[in-house]
């Protein structure tokens, strides 16, 4: 067994060396995803986890997709062409994940982080366990960074302190599945944790920050801190790096975009910054390409206010905010932007964290003259008749393979594959994609052209403001809901707050309760201790009814009519757009107890006369 595993490791090392230029910057790609909603087509959608249970970002490696999900406490490998599960394995021991959990790939292994302060490695081919780390000082709460048989990670899910670690990924005892790996602490922060932070590989150094705005450069050879730069402001998002200028970019405080030079010796040099928006904040990872930084933030309250997207020119002094679009996005992005530079154009792709309008969006210069536009490229649809609910919040990154197929997951536990309606040749293997390098080579197939019938989905929801009595000892609360005579099901987990607004189906009675918890130590480990659950008060908001028609085509214009109760149909929306469309109408402040029906009417001219037909 030892000989076979060493041979596989050597083979992997050869492939990694031969293809080390494949993903010089994983979030910038030559692959061309769907450029618009009319070009996008859903290849498949599979529910791998469950609603409101943690599911990590995806790692696309060759023909497969890797992820970890907490509903079934397992690591999973999917066939990227079908979405089918081809391998899976349970987490070891008391391993579990919270919503900030991450996954990484490298050295022929998949790495999964746990709230029990440990990281577990699984063999990428078989998903059998390889080793598990010794215990860190807190929950592993950062993004994971793999570099040259080293894995970097940080701690501090709650509170204002944490540590940043490194471990050697080598399997030193191939005969054991539970070999304990030692970890090395590099730095400790007493003012900010490493919650949702990621170490950025810039060659000889790893750059990481805590949430208090302290940015540290770490020598990747000695694993020692080289220099620290502080912005003295809250810093919730991630860092991106521009190799051409040797500059890192991030957003801290009230939407302040910083650019900090990193010298050849790993020390920090000159810094510049510009305020992109006067209210709100950013918690995503921006992306830089060709002298421009792409980012998204909230204009105010992240739970109630819309988001914005912006493009900043960082070649000027001072930086120039080229555009800010704050009237399109229902909420803000919390992912890392994906940049496609195919066809001599630049288009940035991202998801937004909204329950109803979450999906893939893009921002691009539609004319080449700075006329930036945002478009919803793909949006999941519910099928209420069959109790299929795919819409949900989404903080996850968009991945793309060499064929331009995009992959991402959301809080409904679904994984989506979004391709293009017209086939195109794959990019050359030496061009960057957001997939990882696979140990063996395979023949890639082209996406097939798919023509779908017109579909209609209709949802009816109400917002509910929940409040509850404070437990002075609690560090957080788990919120549960019960529909009708059903059983209580977990909705979400919050911190020390005593209020939360949620969205539920209308025309259904609900009861809500909260279960407080605190942290305690058990056998030297930090674990959750739950208090007895008690009722939460619910204040219902207005009803919202939404209808969406997809794959609409064949007419010169369209009209959506709405009928309330026993009334007659009335026009509520018209469109003269052509091509394959997605048409959506939302009726806000709808009347509770009233039924709402919709119809889609197609209009075209036949022999000089306008002819209408009810399509659906």
Tab-separated table of C-alpha atoms in Angstrom, residues 176-518:
chain	number	residue	atom	x	y	z
A	176	UNK	CA	-3.588	4.445	8.982
A	177	UNK	CA	-6.805	6.360	8.251
A	178	UNK	CA	-6.691	8.340	11.494
A	179	UNK	CA	-3.043	9.400	11.625
A	180	UNK	CA	-2.842	12.604	13.684
A	181	UNK	CA	-1.105	15.469	11.873
A	182	UNK	CA	0.722	18.114	13.868
A	183	UNK	CA	-0.061	21.764	13.210
A	184	UNK	CA	2.173	24.828	13.490
A	185	UNK	CA	0.889	28.162	14.780
A	186	UNK	CA	2.309	31.074	12.773
A	187	UNK	CA	0.585	34.150	14.202
A	188	UNK	CA	-2.063	34.973	16.817
A	189	UNK	CA	-4.397	37.963	16.806
A	190	UNK	CA	-5.980	39.285	20.003
A	191	UNK	CA	-8.018	41.973	18.247
A	192	UNK	CA	-9.647	40.095	15.364
A	193	UNK	CA	-10.328	36.502	14.341
A	194	UNK	CA	-9.538	34.814	11.017
A	195	UNK	CA	-13.206	34.043	10.445
A	196	UNK	CA	-13.827	33.582	6.686
A	197	UNK	CA	-10.336	34.831	5.863
A	198	UNK	CA	-8.080	33.210	3.275
A	199	UNK	CA	-4.329	33.214	2.895
A	200	UNK	CA	-3.390	34.490	-0.563
A	201	UNK	CA	-0.487	32.779	-2.349
A	202	UNK	CA	1.691	35.411	-4.077
A	203	UNK	CA	4.708	33.202	-4.714
A	204	UNK	CA	7.242	33.260	-1.897
A	205	UNK	CA	4.749	34.659	0.569
A	206	UNK	CA	1.265	34.043	1.969
A	207	UNK	CA	-0.764	37.182	2.704
A	208	UNK	CA	-3.581	36.985	5.266
A	209	UNK	CA	-5.583	39.389	7.402
A	210	UNK	CA	-7.674	39.228	10.548
A	211	UNK	CA	-11.073	40.934	10.854
A	212	UNK	CA	-9.554	43.917	12.666
A	213	UNK	CA	-7.706	45.028	9.529
A	214	UNK	CA	-4.236	43.670	10.345
A	215	UNK	CA	-2.667	42.290	7.149
A	216	UNK	CA	0.345	39.980	7.587
A	217	UNK	CA	2.953	38.709	5.120
A	218	UNK	CA	4.236	35.175	5.864
A	219	UNK	CA	7.373	33.623	4.357
A	220	UNK	CA	6.169	30.407	2.666
A	221	UNK	CA	9.544	28.748	3.228
A	222	UNK	CA	10.209	29.551	6.886
A	223	UNK	CA	6.534	29.968	7.935
A	224	UNK	CA	7.491	33.133	9.799
A	225	UNK	CA	5.718	36.497	9.747
A	226	UNK	CA	7.671	39.066	7.696
A	227	UNK	CA	5.661	42.275	7.980
A	228	UNK	CA	2.261	43.640	9.064
A	229	UNK	CA	0.140	46.441	7.612
A	230	UNK	CA	-2.861	47.797	9.559
A	231	UNK	CA	-5.796	49.795	8.222
A	232	UNK	CA	-7.273	50.215	11.731
A	233	UNK	CA	-10.756	49.403	10.498
A	234	UNK	CA	-13.081	46.412	10.291
A	235	UNK	CA	-12.167	44.164	7.399
A	236	UNK	CA	-14.716	41.415	6.687
A	237	UNK	CA	-13.848	40.381	3.129
A	238	UNK	CA	-10.975	38.792	1.266
A	239	UNK	CA	-7.809	39.865	-0.542
A	240	UNK	CA	-6.902	39.688	-4.226
A	241	UNK	CA	-3.449	40.084	-5.801
A	242	UNK	CA	-2.275	41.647	-9.051
A	243	UNK	CA	0.997	39.985	-10.033
A	244	UNK	CA	1.718	42.547	-12.779
A	245	UNK	CA	1.969	45.399	-10.250
A	246	UNK	CA	2.797	43.418	-7.093
A	247	UNK	CA	-0.215	44.921	-5.328
A	248	UNK	CA	-2.874	43.421	-3.058
A	249	UNK	CA	-6.418	44.848	-3.016
A	250	UNK	CA	-9.138	44.592	-0.373
A	251	UNK	CA	-12.100	46.584	0.967
A	252	UNK	CA	-12.274	47.645	4.638
A	253	UNK	CA	-14.409	49.965	6.752
A	254	UNK	CA	-17.157	51.816	4.909
A	255	UNK	CA	-16.387	50.552	1.399
A	256	UNK	CA	-12.784	51.769	1.316
A	257	UNK	CA	-10.854	49.991	-1.449
A	258	UNK	CA	-7.180	49.675	-0.498
A	259	UNK	CA	-4.228	48.895	-2.736
A	260	UNK	CA	-1.002	47.950	-0.937
A	261	UNK	CA	2.296	47.256	-2.669
A	262	UNK	CA	4.119	44.056	-1.636
A	263	UNK	CA	7.865	44.344	-2.054
A	264	UNK	CA	10.087	41.496	-3.274
A	265	UNK	CA	11.226	40.779	0.291
A	266	UNK	CA	7.629	40.363	1.471
A	267	UNK	CA	7.413	43.723	3.249
A	268	UNK	CA	4.600	46.155	2.530
A	269	UNK	CA	5.196	49.349	0.580
A	270	UNK	CA	3.097	52.277	-0.596
A	271	UNK	CA	-0.686	52.167	-0.116
A	272	UNK	CA	-3.582	53.980	-1.772
A	273	UNK	CA	-7.321	53.900	-1.100
A	274	UNK	CA	-10.630	55.295	-2.326
A	275	UNK	CA	-14.143	55.177	-0.878
A	276	UNK	CA	-16.387	53.363	-3.341
A	277	UNK	CA	-19.727	53.922	-1.573
A	278	UNK	CA	-20.583	56.211	1.362
A	279	UNK	CA	-22.706	53.735	3.347
A	280	UNK	CA	-22.676	49.997	4.006
A	281	UNK	CA	-19.722	47.629	3.760
A	282	UNK	CA	-18.135	44.795	1.778
A	283	UNK	CA	-17.630	41.180	2.882
A	284	UNK	CA	-16.731	39.554	-0.451
A	285	UNK	CA	-13.422	39.029	-2.221
A	286	UNK	CA	-12.884	41.568	-5.029
A	287	UNK	CA	-11.069	40.651	-8.224
A	288	UNK	CA	-8.524	42.619	-10.258
A	289	UNK	CA	-7.791	42.366	-13.955
A	290	UNK	CA	-6.184	44.740	-16.456
A	291	UNK	CA	-5.993	47.639	-14.004
A	292	UNK	CA	-9.597	47.396	-12.798
A	293	UNK	CA	-10.998	46.033	-9.538
A	294	UNK	CA	-14.498	44.512	-9.516
A	295	UNK	CA	-16.432	44.345	-6.243
A	296	UNK	CA	-19.854	44.312	-4.571
A	297	UNK	CA	-21.175	45.528	-1.221
A	298	UNK	CA	-24.342	46.367	0.646
A	299	UNK	CA	-25.626	49.939	0.561
A	300	UNK	CA	-26.625	49.729	4.237
A	301	UNK	CA	-28.220	46.961	6.284
A	302	UNK	CA	-27.182	43.592	4.799
A	303	UNK	CA	-30.498	41.957	5.780
A	304	UNK	CA	-32.889	44.568	4.400
A	305	UNK	CA	-31.047	46.822	1.949
A	306	UNK	CA	-30.021	46.158	-1.651
A	307	UNK	CA	-26.494	45.605	-2.872
A	308	UNK	CA	-24.293	47.437	-5.310
A	309	UNK	CA	-21.577	46.465	-7.774
A	310	UNK	CA	-18.692	48.699	-8.748
A	311	UNK	CA	-15.666	48.889	-11.029
A	312	UNK	CA	-12.620	50.900	-9.926
A	313	UNK	CA	-9.699	51.966	-12.135
A	314	UNK	CA	-6.540	51.440	-10.045
A	315	UNK	CA	-4.130	52.669	-12.724
A	316	UNK	CA	-4.894	56.298	-11.883
A	317	UNK	CA	-3.676	58.324	-8.916
A	318	UNK	CA	-5.920	58.680	-7.014
A	319	UNK	CA	-8.008	55.626	-7.902
A	320	UNK	CA	-11.059	56.344	-10.070
A	321	UNK	CA	-14.471	54.773	-9.396
A	322	UNK	CA	-15.597	54.092	-12.979
A	323	UNK	CA	-19.105	52.975	-12.114
A	324	UNK	CA	-21.413	52.100	-9.228
A	325	UNK	CA	-24.696	50.295	-9.920
A	326	UNK	CA	-26.972	50.241	-6.860
A	327	UNK	CA	-30.459	49.794	-8.342
A	328	UNK	CA	-30.305	46.237	-9.703
A	329	UNK	CA	-29.079	43.818	-7.030
A	330	UNK	CA	-31.580	42.741	-4.359
A	331	UNK	CA	-28.706	41.989	-1.958
A	332	UNK	CA	-24.914	42.091	-2.004
A	333	UNK	CA	-22.355	39.496	-3.062
A	334	UNK	CA	-20.373	37.539	-0.440
A	335	UNK	CA	-18.358	35.422	-2.867
A	336	UNK	CA	-15.184	35.842	-4.911
A	337	UNK	CA	-15.743	37.400	-8.341
A	338	UNK	CA	-14.932	35.272	-11.406
A	339	UNK	CA	-13.462	37.181	-14.377
A	340	UNK	CA	-13.770	35.868	-17.936
A	341	UNK	CA	-11.459	37.548	-20.449
A	342	UNK	CA	-12.453	35.464	-23.472
A	343	UNK	CA	-13.299	36.976	-26.870
A	344	UNK	CA	-11.292	40.141	-26.089
A	345	UNK	CA	-13.888	41.267	-23.563
A	346	UNK	CA	-14.122	41.254	-19.779
A	347	UNK	CA	-17.142	39.966	-17.858
A	348	UNK	CA	-17.302	39.449	-14.085
A	349	UNK	CA	-19.560	36.719	-12.633
A	350	UNK	CA	-20.814	36.444	-9.043
A	351	UNK	CA	-23.680	35.301	-6.816
A	352	UNK	CA	-25.779	37.396	-4.419
A	353	UNK	CA	-27.028	36.421	-0.964
A	354	UNK	CA	-30.782	36.816	-1.460
A	355	UNK	CA	-33.429	34.186	-0.765
A	356	UNK	CA	-35.618	34.978	-3.778
A	357	UNK	CA	-33.178	36.440	-6.302
A	358	UNK	CA	-30.012	34.522	-5.523
A	359	UNK	CA	-28.286	33.129	-8.611
A	360	UNK	CA	-25.516	34.001	-11.053
A	361	UNK	CA	-25.101	37.645	-12.047
A	362	UNK	CA	-22.560	39.404	-14.218
A	363	UNK	CA	-21.261	42.913	-14.769
A	364	UNK	CA	-19.673	43.917	-18.053
A	365	UNK	CA	-18.853	46.896	-20.209
A	366	UNK	CA	-21.543	46.326	-22.839
A	367	UNK	CA	-20.233	48.924	-25.312
A	368	UNK	CA	-16.511	49.047	-24.545
A	369	UNK	CA	-16.896	52.677	-23.506
A	370	UNK	CA	-17.462	52.241	-19.786
A	371	UNK	CA	-21.186	51.540	-20.160
A	372	UNK	CA	-21.393	48.823	-17.476
A	373	UNK	CA	-24.518	46.694	-17.149
A	374	UNK	CA	-25.575	44.025	-14.640
A	375	UNK	CA	-27.548	40.990	-15.777
A	376	UNK	CA	-29.026	38.027	-13.938
A	377	UNK	CA	-27.462	35.220	-15.972
A	378	UNK	CA	-29.184	32.342	-14.155
A	379	UNK	CA	-31.767	32.032	-11.367
A	380	UNK	CA	-32.960	28.768	-9.784
A	381	UNK	CA	-36.686	28.112	-9.999
A	382	UNK	CA	-39.033	26.396	-7.531
A	383	UNK	CA	-41.596	23.757	-8.467
A	384	UNK	CA	-44.204	24.152	-5.736
A	385	UNK	CA	-46.558	21.578	-7.270
A	386	UNK	CA	-43.904	18.914	-6.651
A	387	UNK	CA	-42.574	20.451	-3.402
A	388	UNK	CA	-39.224	21.280	-4.989
A	389	UNK	CA	-37.689	24.466	-3.569
A	390	UNK	CA	-34.377	25.462	-5.100
A	391	UNK	CA	-34.300	29.200	-4.405
A	392	UNK	CA	-32.257	30.164	-1.363
A	393	UNK	CA	-29.565	32.434	-0.022
A	394	UNK	CA	-26.152	32.046	-1.621
A	395	UNK	CA	-22.690	33.085	-0.444
A	396	UNK	CA	-20.834	30.670	-2.702
A	397	UNK	CA	-18.288	31.181	-5.487
A	398	UNK	CA	-18.953	30.462	-9.158
A	399	UNK	CA	-16.533	27.929	-10.718
A	400	UNK	CA	-16.090	27.435	-14.455
A	401	UNK	CA	-14.509	24.620	-16.444
A	402	UNK	CA	-12.684	24.722	-19.792
A	403	UNK	CA	-15.989	24.361	-21.676
A	404	UNK	CA	-17.474	27.451	-20.012
A	405	UNK	CA	-19.884	25.497	-17.802
A	406	UNK	CA	-20.425	27.253	-14.471
A	407	UNK	CA	-20.986	25.422	-11.176
A	408	UNK	CA	-22.125	26.697	-7.784
A	409	UNK	CA	-24.217	25.733	-4.751
A	410	UNK	CA	-26.720	27.532	-2.509
A	411	UNK	CA	-28.339	27.283	0.931
A	412	UNK	CA	-31.069	24.972	-0.377
A	413	UNK	CA	-28.366	22.313	-0.569
A	414	UNK	CA	-28.486	22.351	-4.366
A	415	UNK	CA	-25.564	22.228	-6.770
A	416	UNK	CA	-26.174	23.762	-10.205
A	417	UNK	CA	-24.428	23.330	-13.551
A	418	UNK	CA	-25.116	26.174	-16.002
A	419	UNK	CA	-23.922	25.776	-19.568
A	420	UNK	CA	-24.440	27.509	-22.898
A	421	UNK	CA	-27.136	26.813	-25.459
A	422	UNK	CA	-24.717	26.818	-28.374
A	423	UNK	CA	-21.676	24.556	-28.306
A	424	UNK	CA	-18.200	26.051	-28.502
A	425	UNK	CA	-14.746	24.524	-28.610
A	426	UNK	CA	-13.002	24.001	-25.268
A	427	UNK	CA	-10.119	26.307	-24.484
A	428	UNK	CA	-6.602	24.966	-24.709
A	429	UNK	CA	-5.393	23.027	-21.638
A	430	UNK	CA	-2.748	25.675	-20.922
A	431	UNK	CA	-5.335	28.403	-20.404
A	432	UNK	CA	-6.565	29.225	-16.895
A	433	UNK	CA	-9.893	27.956	-15.551
A	434	UNK	CA	-11.283	27.835	-12.032
A	435	UNK	CA	-10.936	24.071	-11.933
A	436	UNK	CA	-8.096	22.260	-10.201
A	437	UNK	CA	-5.573	20.048	-11.991
A	438	UNK	CA	-6.437	16.347	-12.068
A	439	UNK	CA	-3.742	13.660	-11.713
A	440	UNK	CA	-4.710	12.007	-15.013
A	441	UNK	CA	-5.814	13.412	-18.361
A	442	UNK	CA	-9.241	12.785	-19.838
A	443	UNK	CA	-11.021	13.621	-23.065
A	444	UNK	CA	-13.330	16.570	-22.622
A	445	UNK	CA	-16.740	16.601	-24.267
A	446	UNK	CA	-18.486	19.644	-25.619
A	447	UNK	CA	-21.676	20.877	-24.008
A	448	UNK	CA	-24.716	19.771	-25.925
A	449	UNK	CA	-27.282	22.203	-27.267
A	450	UNK	CA	-30.499	22.040	-25.241
A	451	UNK	CA	-33.819	23.665	-26.089
A	452	UNK	CA	-36.256	23.792	-23.200
A	453	UNK	CA	-40.025	24.388	-23.218
A	454	UNK	CA	-41.502	27.503	-21.645
A	455	UNK	CA	-41.878	26.992	-17.904
A	456	UNK	CA	-43.894	28.861	-15.309
A	457	UNK	CA	-43.184	29.057	-11.578
A	458	UNK	CA	-45.224	30.969	-9.032
A	459	UNK	CA	-44.384	31.606	-5.389
A	460	UNK	CA	-46.299	33.251	-2.572
A	461	UNK	CA	-44.358	34.298	0.517
A	462	UNK	CA	-44.554	36.501	3.620
A	463	UNK	CA	-41.807	38.070	5.667
A	464	UNK	CA	-41.957	37.418	9.400
A	465	UNK	CA	-40.146	39.482	12.020
A	466	UNK	CA	-39.248	37.250	14.955
A	467	UNK	CA	-38.374	38.489	18.441
A	468	UNK	CA	-37.643	36.527	21.585
A	469	UNK	CA	-36.598	36.850	25.200
A	470	UNK	CA	-32.863	37.243	25.747
A	471	UNK	CA	-30.878	34.532	27.487
A	472	UNK	CA	-28.037	36.431	29.175
A	473	UNK	CA	-25.680	33.449	29.021
A	474	UNK	CA	-26.323	32.591	25.360
A	475	UNK	CA	-23.736	33.054	22.624
A	476	UNK	CA	-26.351	32.486	19.936
A	477	UNK	CA	-29.727	30.997	19.048
A	478	UNK	CA	-30.983	28.290	16.701
A	479	UNK	CA	-34.319	29.277	15.109
A	480	UNK	CA	-36.936	26.626	14.355
A	481	UNK	CA	-40.258	26.821	12.479
A	482	UNK	CA	-43.247	24.489	12.361
A	483	UNK	CA	-45.687	24.680	9.449
A	484	UNK	CA	-49.244	23.706	10.406
A	485	UNK	CA	-49.268	20.364	12.246
A	486	UNK	CA	-45.811	19.413	10.992
A	487	UNK	CA	-42.615	19.066	12.965
A	488	UNK	CA	-40.258	21.849	13.939
A	489	UNK	CA	-37.413	22.251	11.462
A	490	UNK	CA	-34.263	24.325	11.776
A	491	UNK	CA	-34.360	27.609	9.858
A	492	UNK	CA	-31.075	29.242	10.715
A	493	UNK	CA	-28.610	30.128	13.468
A	494	UNK	CA	-27.949	33.680	14.695
A	495	UNK	CA	-25.621	35.312	17.180
A	496	UNK	CA	-26.525	37.278	20.319
A	497	UNK	CA	-29.329	39.234	18.631
A	498	UNK	CA	-32.922	38.765	19.813
A	499	UNK	CA	-34.601	39.436	16.476
A	500	UNK	CA	-34.507	38.063	12.960
A	501	UNK	CA	-36.618	38.513	9.828
A	502	UNK	CA	-37.336	35.319	7.893
A	503	UNK	CA	-39.393	34.458	4.819
A	504	UNK	CA	-42.044	31.728	4.790
A	505	UNK	CA	-44.747	30.487	2.463
A	506	UNK	CA	-47.966	32.470	2.684
A	507	UNK	CA	-51.347	30.866	3.345
A	508	UNK	CA	-49.681	28.548	5.907
A	509	UNK	CA	-49.745	28.962	9.677
A	510	UNK	CA	-46.384	28.770	11.432
A	511	UNK	CA	-45.054	28.533	14.948
A	512	UNK	CA	-41.513	29.560	15.819
A	513	UNK	CA	-39.142	28.797	18.662
A	514	UNK	CA	-35.507	29.468	19.515
A	515	UNK	CA	-32.956	27.291	21.289
A	516	UNK	CA	-30.165	29.272	23.006
A	517	UNK	CA	-26.671	27.862	23.199
A	518	UNK	CA	-23.342	28.706	24.738
